[in-house]
Coordinates of C-alpha atoms in Angstrom, one line a residue:
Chain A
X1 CA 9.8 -33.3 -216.7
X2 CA 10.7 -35.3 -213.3
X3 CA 9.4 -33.6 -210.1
X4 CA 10.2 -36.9 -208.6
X5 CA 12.4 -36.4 -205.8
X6 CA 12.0 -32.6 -205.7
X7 CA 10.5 -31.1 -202.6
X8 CA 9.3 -27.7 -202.4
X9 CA 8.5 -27.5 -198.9
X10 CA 11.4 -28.2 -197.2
X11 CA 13.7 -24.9 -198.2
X12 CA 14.7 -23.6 -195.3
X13 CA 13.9 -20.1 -193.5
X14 CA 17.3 -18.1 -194.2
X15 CA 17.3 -17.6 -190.2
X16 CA 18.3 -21.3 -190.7
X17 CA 21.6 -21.2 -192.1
X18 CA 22.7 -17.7 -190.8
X19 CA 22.5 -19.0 -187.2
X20 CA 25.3 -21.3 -187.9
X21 CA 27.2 -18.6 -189.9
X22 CA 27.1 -16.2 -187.5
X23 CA 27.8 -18.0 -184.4
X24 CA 31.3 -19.3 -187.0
X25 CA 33.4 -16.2 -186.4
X26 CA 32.6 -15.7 -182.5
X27 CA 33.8 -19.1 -181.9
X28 CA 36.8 -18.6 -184.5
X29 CA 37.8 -15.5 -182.0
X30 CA 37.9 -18.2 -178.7
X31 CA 40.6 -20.0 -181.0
X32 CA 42.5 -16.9 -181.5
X33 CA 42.6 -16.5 -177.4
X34 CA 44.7 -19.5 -177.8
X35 CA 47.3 -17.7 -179.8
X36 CA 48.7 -15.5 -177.4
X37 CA 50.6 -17.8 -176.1
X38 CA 53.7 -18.2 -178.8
X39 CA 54.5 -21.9 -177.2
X40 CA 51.6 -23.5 -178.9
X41 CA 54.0 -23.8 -181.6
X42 CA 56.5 -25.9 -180.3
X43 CA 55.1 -29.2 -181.6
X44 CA 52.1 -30.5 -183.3
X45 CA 51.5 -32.6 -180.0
X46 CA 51.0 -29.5 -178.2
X47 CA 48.0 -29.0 -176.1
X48 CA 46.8 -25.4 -176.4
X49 CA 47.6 -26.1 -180.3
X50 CA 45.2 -29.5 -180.4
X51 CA 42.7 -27.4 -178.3
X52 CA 42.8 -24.3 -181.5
X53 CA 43.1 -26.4 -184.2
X54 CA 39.4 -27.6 -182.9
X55 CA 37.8 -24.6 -182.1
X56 CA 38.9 -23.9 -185.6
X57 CA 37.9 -27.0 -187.3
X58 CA 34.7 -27.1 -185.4
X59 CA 34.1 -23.9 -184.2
X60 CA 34.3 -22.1 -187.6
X61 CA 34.7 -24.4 -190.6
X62 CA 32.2 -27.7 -189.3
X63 CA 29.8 -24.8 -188.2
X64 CA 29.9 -23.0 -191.9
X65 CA 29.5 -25.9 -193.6
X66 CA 26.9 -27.6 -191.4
X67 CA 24.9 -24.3 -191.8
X68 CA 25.5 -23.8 -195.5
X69 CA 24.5 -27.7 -196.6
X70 CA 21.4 -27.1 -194.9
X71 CA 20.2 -24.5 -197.6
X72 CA 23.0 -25.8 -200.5
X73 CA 21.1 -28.8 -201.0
X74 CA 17.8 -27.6 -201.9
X75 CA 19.0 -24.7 -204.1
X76 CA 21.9 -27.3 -206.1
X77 CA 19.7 -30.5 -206.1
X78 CA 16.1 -29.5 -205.3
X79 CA 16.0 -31.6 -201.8
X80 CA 15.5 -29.7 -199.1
X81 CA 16.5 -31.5 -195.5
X82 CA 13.3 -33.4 -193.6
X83 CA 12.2 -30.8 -190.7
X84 CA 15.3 -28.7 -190.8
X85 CA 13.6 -25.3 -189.2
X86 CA 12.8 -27.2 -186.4
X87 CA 15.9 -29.5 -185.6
X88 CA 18.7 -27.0 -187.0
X89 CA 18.2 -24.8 -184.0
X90 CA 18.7 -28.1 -182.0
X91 CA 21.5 -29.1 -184.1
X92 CA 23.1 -25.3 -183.5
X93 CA 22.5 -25.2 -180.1
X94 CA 24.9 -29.0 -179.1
X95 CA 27.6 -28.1 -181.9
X96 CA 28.0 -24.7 -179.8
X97 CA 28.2 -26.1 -176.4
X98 CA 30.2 -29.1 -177.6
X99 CA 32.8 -26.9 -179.4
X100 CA 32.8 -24.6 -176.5
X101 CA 33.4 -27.5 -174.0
X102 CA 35.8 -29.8 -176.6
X103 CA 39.2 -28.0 -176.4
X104 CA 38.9 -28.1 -172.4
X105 CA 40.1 -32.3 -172.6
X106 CA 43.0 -31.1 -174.2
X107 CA 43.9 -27.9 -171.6
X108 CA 42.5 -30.1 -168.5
X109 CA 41.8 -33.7 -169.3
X110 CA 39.3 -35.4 -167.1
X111 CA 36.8 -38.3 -167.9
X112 CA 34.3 -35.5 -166.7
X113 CA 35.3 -33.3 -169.0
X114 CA 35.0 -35.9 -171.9
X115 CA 31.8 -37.0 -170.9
X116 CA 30.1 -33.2 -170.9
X117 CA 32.1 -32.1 -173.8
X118 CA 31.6 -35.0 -176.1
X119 CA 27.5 -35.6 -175.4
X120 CA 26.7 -32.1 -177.0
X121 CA 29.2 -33.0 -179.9
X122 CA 28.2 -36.2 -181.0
X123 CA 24.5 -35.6 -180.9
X124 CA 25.4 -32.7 -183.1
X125 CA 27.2 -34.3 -185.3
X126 CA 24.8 -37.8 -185.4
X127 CA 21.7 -35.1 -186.3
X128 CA 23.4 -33.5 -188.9
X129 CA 24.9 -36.9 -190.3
X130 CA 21.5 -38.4 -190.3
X131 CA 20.2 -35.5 -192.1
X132 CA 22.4 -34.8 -194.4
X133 CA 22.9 -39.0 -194.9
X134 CA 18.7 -39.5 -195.3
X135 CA 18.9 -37.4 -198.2
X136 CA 22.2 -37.7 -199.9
X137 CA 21.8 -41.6 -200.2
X138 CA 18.1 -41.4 -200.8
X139 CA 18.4 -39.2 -204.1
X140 CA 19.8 -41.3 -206.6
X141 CA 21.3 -39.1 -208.7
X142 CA 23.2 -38.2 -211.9
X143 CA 24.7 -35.0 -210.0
X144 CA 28.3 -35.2 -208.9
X145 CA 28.1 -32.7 -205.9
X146 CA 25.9 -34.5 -204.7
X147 CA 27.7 -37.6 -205.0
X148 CA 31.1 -35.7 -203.3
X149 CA 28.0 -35.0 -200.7
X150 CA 27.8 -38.7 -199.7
X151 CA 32.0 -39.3 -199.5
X152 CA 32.5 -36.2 -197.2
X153 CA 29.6 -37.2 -195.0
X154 CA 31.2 -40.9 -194.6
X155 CA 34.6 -39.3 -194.5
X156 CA 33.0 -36.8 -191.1
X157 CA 32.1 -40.7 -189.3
X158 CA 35.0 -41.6 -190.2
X159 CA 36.8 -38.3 -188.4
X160 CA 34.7 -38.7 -185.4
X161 CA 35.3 -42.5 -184.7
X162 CA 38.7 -42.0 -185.3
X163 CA 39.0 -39.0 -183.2
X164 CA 36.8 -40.6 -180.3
X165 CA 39.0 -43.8 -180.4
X166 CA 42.0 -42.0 -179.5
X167 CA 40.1 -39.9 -176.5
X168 CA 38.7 -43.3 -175.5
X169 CA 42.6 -44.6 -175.6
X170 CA 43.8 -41.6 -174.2
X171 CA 41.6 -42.9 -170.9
X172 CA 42.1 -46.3 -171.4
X173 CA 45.4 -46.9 -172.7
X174 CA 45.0 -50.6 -173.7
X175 CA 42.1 -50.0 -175.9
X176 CA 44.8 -48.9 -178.4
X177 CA 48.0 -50.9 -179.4
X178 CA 51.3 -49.8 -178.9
X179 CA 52.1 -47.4 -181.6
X180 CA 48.5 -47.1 -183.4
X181 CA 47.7 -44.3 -181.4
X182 CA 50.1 -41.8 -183.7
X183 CA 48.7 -43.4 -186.3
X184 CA 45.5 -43.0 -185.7
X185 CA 45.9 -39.4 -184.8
X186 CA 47.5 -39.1 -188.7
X187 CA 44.4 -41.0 -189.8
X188 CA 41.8 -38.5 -188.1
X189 CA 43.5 -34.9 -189.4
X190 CA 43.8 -36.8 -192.6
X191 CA 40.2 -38.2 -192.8
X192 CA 39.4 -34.9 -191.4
X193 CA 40.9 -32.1 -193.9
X194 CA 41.3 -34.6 -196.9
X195 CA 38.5 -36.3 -196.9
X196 CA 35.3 -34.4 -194.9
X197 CA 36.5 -30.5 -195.9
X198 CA 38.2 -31.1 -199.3
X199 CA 35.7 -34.2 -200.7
X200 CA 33.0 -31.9 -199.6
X201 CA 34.6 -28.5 -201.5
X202 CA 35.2 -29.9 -204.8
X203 CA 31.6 -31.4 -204.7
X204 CA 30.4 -27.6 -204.2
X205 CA 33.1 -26.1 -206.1
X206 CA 31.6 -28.0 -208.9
X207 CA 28.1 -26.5 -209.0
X208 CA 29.1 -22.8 -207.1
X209 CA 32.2 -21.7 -209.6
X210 CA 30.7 -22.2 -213.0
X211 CA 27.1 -20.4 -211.3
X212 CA 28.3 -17.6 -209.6
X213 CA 31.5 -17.0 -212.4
X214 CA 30.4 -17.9 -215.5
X215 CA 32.9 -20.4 -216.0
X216 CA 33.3 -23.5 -218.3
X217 CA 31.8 -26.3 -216.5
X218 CA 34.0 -28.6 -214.8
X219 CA 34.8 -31.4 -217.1
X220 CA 32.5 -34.5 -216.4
X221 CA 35.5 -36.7 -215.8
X222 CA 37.1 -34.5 -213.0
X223 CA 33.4 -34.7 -211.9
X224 CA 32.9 -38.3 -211.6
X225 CA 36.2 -39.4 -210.7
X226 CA 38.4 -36.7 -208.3
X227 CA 35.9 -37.2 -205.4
X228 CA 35.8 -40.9 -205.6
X229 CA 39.5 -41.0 -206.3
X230 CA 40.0 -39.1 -203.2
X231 CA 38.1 -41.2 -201.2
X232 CA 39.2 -44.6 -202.3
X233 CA 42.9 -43.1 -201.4
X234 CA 41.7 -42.2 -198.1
X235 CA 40.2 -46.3 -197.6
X236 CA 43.5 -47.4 -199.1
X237 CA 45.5 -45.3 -197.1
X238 CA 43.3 -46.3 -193.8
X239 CA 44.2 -49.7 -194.5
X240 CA 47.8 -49.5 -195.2
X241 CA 48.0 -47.7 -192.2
X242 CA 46.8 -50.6 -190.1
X243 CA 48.4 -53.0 -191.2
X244 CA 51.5 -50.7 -191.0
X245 CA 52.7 -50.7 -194.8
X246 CA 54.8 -47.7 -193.8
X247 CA 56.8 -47.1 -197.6
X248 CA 53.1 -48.0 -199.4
X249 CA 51.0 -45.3 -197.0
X250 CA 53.8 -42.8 -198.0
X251 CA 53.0 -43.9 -201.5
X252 CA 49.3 -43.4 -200.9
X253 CA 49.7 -40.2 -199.2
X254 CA 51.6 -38.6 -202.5
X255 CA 48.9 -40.0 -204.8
X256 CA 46.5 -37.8 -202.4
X257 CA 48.6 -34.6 -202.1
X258 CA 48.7 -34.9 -206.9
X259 CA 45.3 -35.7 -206.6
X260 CA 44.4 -32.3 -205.0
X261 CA 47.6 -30.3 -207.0
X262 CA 45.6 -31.4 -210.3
X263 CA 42.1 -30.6 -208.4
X264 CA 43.6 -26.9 -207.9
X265 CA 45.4 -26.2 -211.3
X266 CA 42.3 -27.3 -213.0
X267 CA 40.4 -24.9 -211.0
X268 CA 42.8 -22.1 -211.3
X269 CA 42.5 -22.6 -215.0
X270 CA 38.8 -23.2 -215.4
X271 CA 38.6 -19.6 -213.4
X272 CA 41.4 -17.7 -215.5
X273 CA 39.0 -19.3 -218.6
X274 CA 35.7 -17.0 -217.2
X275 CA 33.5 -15.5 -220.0
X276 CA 33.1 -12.0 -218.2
X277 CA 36.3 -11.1 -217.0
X278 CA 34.6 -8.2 -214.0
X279 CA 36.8 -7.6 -210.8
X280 CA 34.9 -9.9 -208.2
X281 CA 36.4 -10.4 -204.5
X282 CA 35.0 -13.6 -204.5
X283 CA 37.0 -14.9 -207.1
X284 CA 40.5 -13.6 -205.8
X285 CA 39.5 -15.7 -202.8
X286 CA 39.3 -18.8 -205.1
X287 CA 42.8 -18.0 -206.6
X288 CA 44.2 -17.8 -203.4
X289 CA 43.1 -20.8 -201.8
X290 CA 44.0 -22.9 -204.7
X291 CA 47.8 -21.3 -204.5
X292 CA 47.4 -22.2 -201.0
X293 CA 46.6 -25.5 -201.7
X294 CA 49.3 -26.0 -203.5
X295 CA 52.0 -24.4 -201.3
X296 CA 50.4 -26.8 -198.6
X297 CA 50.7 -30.3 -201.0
X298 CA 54.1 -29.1 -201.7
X299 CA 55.2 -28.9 -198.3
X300 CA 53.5 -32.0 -196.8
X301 CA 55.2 -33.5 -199.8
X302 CA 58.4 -32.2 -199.2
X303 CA 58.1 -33.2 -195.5
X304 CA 57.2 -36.4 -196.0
X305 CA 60.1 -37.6 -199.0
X306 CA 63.0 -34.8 -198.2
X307 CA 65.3 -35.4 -194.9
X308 CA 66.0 -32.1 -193.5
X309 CA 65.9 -30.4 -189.9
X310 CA 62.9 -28.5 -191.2
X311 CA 60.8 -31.4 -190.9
X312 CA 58.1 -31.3 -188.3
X313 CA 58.2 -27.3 -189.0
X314 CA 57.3 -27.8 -192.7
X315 CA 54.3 -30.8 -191.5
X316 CA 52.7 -27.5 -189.5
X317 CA 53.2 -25.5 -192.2
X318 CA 51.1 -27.8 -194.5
X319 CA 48.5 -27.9 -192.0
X320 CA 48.3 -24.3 -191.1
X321 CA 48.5 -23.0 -194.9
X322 CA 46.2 -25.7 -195.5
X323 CA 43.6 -24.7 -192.9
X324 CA 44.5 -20.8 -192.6
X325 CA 44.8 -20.5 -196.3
X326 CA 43.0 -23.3 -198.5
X327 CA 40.1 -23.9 -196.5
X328 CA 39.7 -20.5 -194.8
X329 CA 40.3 -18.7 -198.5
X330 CA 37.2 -21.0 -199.8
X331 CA 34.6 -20.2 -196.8
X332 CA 35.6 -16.5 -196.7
X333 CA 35.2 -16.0 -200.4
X334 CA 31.8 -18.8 -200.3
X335 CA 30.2 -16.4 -197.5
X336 CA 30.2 -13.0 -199.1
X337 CA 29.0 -14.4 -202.2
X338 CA 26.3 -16.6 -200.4
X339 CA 24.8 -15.1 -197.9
X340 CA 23.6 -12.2 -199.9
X341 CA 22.1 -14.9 -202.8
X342 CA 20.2 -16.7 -200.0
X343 CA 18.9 -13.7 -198.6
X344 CA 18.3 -12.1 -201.7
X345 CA 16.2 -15.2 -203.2
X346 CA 14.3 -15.9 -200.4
X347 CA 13.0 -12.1 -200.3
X348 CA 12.4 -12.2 -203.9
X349 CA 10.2 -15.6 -203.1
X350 CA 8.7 -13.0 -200.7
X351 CA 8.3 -10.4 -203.1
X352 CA 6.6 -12.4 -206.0
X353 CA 3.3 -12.5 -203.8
X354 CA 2.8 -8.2 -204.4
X355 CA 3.5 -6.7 -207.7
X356 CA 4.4 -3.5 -206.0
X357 CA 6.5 -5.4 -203.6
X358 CA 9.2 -6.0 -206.1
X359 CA 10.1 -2.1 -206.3
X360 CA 11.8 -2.8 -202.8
X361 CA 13.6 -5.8 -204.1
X362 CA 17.0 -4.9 -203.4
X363 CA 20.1 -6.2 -205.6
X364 CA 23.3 -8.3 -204.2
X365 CA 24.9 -5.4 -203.8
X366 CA 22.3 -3.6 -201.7
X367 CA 22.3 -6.4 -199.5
X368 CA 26.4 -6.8 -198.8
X369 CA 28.0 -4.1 -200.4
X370 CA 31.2 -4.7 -202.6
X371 CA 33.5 -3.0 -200.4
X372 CA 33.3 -5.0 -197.0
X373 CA 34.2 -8.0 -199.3
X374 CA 36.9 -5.7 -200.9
X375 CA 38.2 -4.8 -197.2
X376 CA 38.3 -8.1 -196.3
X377 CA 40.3 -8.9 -198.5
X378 CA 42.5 -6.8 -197.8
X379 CA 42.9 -7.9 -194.1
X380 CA 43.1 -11.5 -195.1
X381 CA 46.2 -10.5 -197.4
X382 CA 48.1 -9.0 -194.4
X383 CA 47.1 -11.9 -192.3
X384 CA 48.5 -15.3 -194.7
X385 CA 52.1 -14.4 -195.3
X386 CA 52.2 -14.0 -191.2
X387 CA 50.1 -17.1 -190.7
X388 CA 52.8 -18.6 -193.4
X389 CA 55.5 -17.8 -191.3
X390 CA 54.4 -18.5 -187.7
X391 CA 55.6 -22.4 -188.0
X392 CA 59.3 -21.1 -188.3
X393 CA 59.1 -17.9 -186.3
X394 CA 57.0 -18.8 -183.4
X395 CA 57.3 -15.4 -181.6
X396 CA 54.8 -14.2 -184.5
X397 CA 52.3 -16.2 -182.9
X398 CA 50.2 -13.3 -181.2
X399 CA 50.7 -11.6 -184.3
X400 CA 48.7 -14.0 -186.1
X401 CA 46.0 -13.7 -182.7
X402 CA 45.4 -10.4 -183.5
X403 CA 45.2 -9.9 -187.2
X404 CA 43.1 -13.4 -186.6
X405 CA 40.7 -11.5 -184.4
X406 CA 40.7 -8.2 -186.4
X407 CA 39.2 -10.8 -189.6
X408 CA 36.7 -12.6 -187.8
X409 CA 35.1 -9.3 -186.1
X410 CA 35.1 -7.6 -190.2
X411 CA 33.7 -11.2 -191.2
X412 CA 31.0 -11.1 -188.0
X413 CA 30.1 -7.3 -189.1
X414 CA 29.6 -8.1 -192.9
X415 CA 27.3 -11.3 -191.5
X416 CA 25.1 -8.7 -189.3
X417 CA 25.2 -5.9 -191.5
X418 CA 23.7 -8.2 -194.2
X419 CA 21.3 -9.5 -192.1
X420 CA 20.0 -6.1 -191.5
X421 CA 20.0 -4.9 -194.6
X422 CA 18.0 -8.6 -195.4
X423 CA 15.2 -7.8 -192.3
X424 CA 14.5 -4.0 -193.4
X425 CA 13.9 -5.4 -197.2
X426 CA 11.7 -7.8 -195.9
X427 CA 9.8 -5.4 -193.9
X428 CA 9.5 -2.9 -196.9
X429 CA 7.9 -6.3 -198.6
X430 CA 5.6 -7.1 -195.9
X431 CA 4.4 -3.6 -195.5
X432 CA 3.4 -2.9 -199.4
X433 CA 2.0 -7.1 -199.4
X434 CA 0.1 -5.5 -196.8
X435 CA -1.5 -2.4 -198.2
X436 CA -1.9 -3.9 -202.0
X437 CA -3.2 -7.8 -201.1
X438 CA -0.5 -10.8 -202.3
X439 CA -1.3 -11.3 -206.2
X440 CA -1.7 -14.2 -208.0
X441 CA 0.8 -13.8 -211.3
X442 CA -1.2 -16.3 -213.3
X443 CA -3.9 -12.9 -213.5
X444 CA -1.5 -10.4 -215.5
Chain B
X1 CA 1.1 -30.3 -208.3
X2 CA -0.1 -31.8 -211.4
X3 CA 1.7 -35.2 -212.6
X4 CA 3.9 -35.9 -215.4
X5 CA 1.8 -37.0 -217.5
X6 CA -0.7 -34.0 -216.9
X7 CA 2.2 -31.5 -217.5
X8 CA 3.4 -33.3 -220.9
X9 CA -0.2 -33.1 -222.4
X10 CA -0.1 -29.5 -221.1
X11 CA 3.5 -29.0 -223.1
X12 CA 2.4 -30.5 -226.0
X13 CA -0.9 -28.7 -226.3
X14 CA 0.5 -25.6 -225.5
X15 CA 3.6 -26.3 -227.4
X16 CA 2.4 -24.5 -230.7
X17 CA 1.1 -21.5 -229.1
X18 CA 3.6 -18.5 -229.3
X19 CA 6.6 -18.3 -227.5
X20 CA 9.1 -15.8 -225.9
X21 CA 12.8 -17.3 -225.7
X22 CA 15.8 -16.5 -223.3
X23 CA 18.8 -17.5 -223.0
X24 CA 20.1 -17.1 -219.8
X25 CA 23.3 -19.4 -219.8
X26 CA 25.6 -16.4 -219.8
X27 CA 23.9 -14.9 -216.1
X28 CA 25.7 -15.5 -213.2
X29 CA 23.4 -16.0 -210.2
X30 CA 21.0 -14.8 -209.1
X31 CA 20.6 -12.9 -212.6
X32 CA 18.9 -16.1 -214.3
X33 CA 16.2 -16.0 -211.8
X34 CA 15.4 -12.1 -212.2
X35 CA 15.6 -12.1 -216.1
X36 CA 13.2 -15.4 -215.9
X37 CA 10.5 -13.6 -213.7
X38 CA 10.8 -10.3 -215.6
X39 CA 10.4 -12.2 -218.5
X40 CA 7.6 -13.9 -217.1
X41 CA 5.8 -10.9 -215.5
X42 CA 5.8 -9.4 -219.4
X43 CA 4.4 -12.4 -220.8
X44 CA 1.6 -11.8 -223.4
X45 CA -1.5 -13.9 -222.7
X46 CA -2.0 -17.3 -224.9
X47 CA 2.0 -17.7 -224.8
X48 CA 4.6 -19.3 -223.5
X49 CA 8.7 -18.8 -222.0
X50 CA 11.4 -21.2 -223.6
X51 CA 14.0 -20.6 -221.3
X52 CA 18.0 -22.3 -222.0
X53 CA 19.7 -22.5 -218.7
X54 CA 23.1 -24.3 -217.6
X55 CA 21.5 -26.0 -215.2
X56 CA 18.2 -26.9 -213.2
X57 CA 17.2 -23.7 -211.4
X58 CA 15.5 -25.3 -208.2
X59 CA 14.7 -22.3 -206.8
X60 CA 12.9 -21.3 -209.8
X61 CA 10.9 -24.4 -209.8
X62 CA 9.5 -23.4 -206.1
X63 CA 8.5 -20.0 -207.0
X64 CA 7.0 -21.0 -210.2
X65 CA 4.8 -23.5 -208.2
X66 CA 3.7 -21.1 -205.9
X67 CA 2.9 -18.4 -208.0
X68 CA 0.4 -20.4 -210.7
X69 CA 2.9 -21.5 -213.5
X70 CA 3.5 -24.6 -214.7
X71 CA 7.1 -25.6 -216.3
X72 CA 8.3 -28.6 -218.4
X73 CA 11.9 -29.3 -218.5
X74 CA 14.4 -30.7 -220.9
X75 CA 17.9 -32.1 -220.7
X76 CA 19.7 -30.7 -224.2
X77 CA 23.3 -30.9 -224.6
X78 CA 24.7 -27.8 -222.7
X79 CA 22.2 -27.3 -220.4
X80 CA 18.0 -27.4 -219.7
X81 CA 15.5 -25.9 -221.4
X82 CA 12.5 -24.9 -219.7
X83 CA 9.2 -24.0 -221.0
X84 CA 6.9 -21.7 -218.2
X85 CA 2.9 -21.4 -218.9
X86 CA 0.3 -19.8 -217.1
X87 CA -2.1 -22.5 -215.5
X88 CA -5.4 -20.7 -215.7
X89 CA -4.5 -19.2 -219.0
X90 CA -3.6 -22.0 -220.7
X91 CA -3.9 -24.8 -218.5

């Protein structure tokens, strides 16, 4: 056996991760205040649309996954995060104000504005980068998420200096050359969603779907090489982009969008392939992001090889199915699976002290039942085909706001309702602990 | 925690007592972990758990730490196997 490398101590409290998880869906409903307004749509360039897609991609989907990697890590590779209790609430506290306070240079640009908005951000972002970096390069491993761990975490810097490089030349115009700054925009989204959020779902998707679904493990090839294949495209593309290759970044671009087609057929099949075949909400979320996925890579391709008036409409629609129904799919269907396995493993850790404390271990389904998954679901079906459509059909827009809203409060109430359910086990535990001493298992 | 050195002379010492073997590899999360500590809390004295899992149940590890067991762990070709001993029985 190697303990070497494993730490025991430094799992966090559950409180740890479900700050970040709950605080998600409240600042996903800000971004749906945005949606009202059916103008947003007009271009990608637009303001109010820039301000969403941010509240989005950091309110809700850089929140989620900040929070979950802080208790993912220990449970897939056995190494928990240096003094996470104690700087995650720090962590939490600047990724809210600074996603609060981001969208506002895009509404009502100021260097004020950029200054307040972006402190909070970047200190958020540099803690959790430092983190996550200490330990993901430090652990020389053989495992593969944890080597997709260490791409998406250099593709996030990259994100963020891109990103700032353009708010910096958005103040000081010469700081960028003519023409770069579109570029560099293309560079950050792509960075952004195909690098930071995809890089770092496949290296999950790896461990999470053959765990949770009793599917064939991933085959050690798609392992080793999808993530680093990703990434090198994304360094390739960077480069070619730069130097203004404009016909070899389109080439680089398709070689991405195959990349993740073969990335989401693979998975669709290694699901279908399951050993127990049981209805499970989770799962349907998979299958639909990967369809998603798909329908996105299609259309990005389609925008970016077929001349047609549809153009810029069909480059929003890659980006919103991507977001709205690849990425969104994957988190929705991650949480209710998730949340109640944390919870329930750390109050069986709980539990194991007391003999008699295990009769009030309650199951999975004790602690989210099957049907708030089932319901939203449901709600998520209604809400995709709109979402699908609002790049053509702008008027839907406040459609979209509402059935938006109407997810993220069922999401917010499945979160809470969970974490009661978590805190009255606990106290059942802590009450017989009490009245029957904490046992030491080694005396049965 | 003991070294690995301690924990192989442990295995190998202990490694002709009786054992008790599950397979867990068809579980999905979290049942492993319950079957492994049921398992556990039924195991007669002077013996040990072979466990086959798909792959390294960290959280498992913790637990088993706190709660007096010791465990030595082997890469085979679809998975881990595990052994889990009691430390003051047979340690």
């Amino acid at each position: 056996m190697n303990l070497k490398g494993l730490s025991f101590d430094n799992i966090p409290e559950f409180s740890t991760p479900f700050r970040f998880f709950v605080t998600a869906p409240v600042l996903g409903l800000l971004g749906c205040l945005l949606l009202v307004v059916p103008e947003i749509w007009i271009s990608r360039w637009q303001p109010q649309l820039i301000a969403m897609t941010h509240l989005f991609t950091l309110g809700f989907i850089a929140m989620i996954m900040f929070g979950a990697l802080t208790q993912i890590l220990p449970v897939l590779a056995g190494t928990g995060l240096p003094k996470v209790d104690k700087v995650a609430p720090i962590l939490h506290v600047c990724l809210v104000l600074g996603v609060v306070l981001f969208p506002l240079n895009f509404l009502y640009p100021s260097s004020l504005v950029l200054a307040i908005s972006l402190t909070p951000l970047l200190i958020a972002i540099g803690l959790f980068v430092t983190l996550i970096g200490w330990v993901v390069i430090k652990k020389n491993t053989g495992n593969y998420s944890i080597r997709a761990v260490r791409f998406a975490v250099f593709s996030l810097v990259v994100t963020v200096i891109t990103g700032c490089l353009q708010l910096f030349g958005y103040f000081v115009p010469d700081v960028l050359g003519s023409g770069l700054g579109k570029s560099l925009t293309n560079l950050h989204l792509t960075w952004g969603l195909l690098g930071w959020v995809t890089v770092l779902i496949m290296g999950v998707s790896f461990q999470v779907i053959p765990m949770f679904h009793v599917t064939p493990d991933f085959h050690l090839q798609i392992k080793k090489w999808l993530p680093a294949t990703q990434f090198a495209l994304l360094v390739i593309l960077s480069f070619s982009v730069l130097f203004q290759y404009r016909g070899f970044s389109e080439f680089v671009l398709a070689l991405l969008g195959v990349c993740m087609v073969v990335y989401a057929i693979y998975s669709l099949r290694l699901l279908n392939n399951r050993k127990r075949k049981v209805p499970d909400t989770t799962i349907n979320f998979w299958f639909l992001s990967f369809v998603a996925l798909i329908a996105s890579m299609v259309a990005f391709l389609c925008a970016s090889f077929i001349n047609t008036q549809w153009q810029a409409e069909l480059q929003l629609f890659a980006v919103t199915v991507f977001i709205a129904g690849f990425v969104i799919s994957v988190i929705f269907g991650m949480l209710i699976k998730i949340i109640p396995f944390l919870a329930y493993l750390h109050l069986q850790q709980r539990a194991m002290k007391c003999f008699q404390a295990m009769s009030a271990l309650p199951n999975m389904h004790d602690l989210l039942p099957v049907v708030y998954g089932q319901n939203l679901f449901k709600t998520y079906l209604i809400l995709l085909p709109v979402v699908c459509l609002v790049p053509f059909l702008h008027s839907l827009s406040p459609v979209v706001g509402v059935l938006m809203i109407a997810t993220f409060l069922q999401l917010l109430f499945i979160q809470l309702k969970t974490w009661s359910a978590y805190q009255e086990a606990m106290g059942q535990i802590e009450v017989l602990i009490k009245e029957h001493g904490e046992m030491d298992l080694t005396g049965l | 925690m003991a070294t690995n050195n301690d924990v192989k002379s442990e295995f190998a010492r202990i490694a002709s007592l009786p054992f008790v073997e599950l397979d867990v590899r068809h579980l999905e999360a979290p049942e492993p972990m319950k079957a492994i500590l049921q398992a556990l809390q039924n195991l007669p004295a002077q013996s040990w758990l072979k466990v086959v899992h798909r792959r390294e149940p960290f959280p498992l590890y913790q637990i088993l730490s706190e709660n007096g067991f010791r465990f030595h762990r082997q890469v085979i070709a679809d998975g881990f196997q595990i052994a889990i001993w009691r430390i003051s029985n047979n340690g």
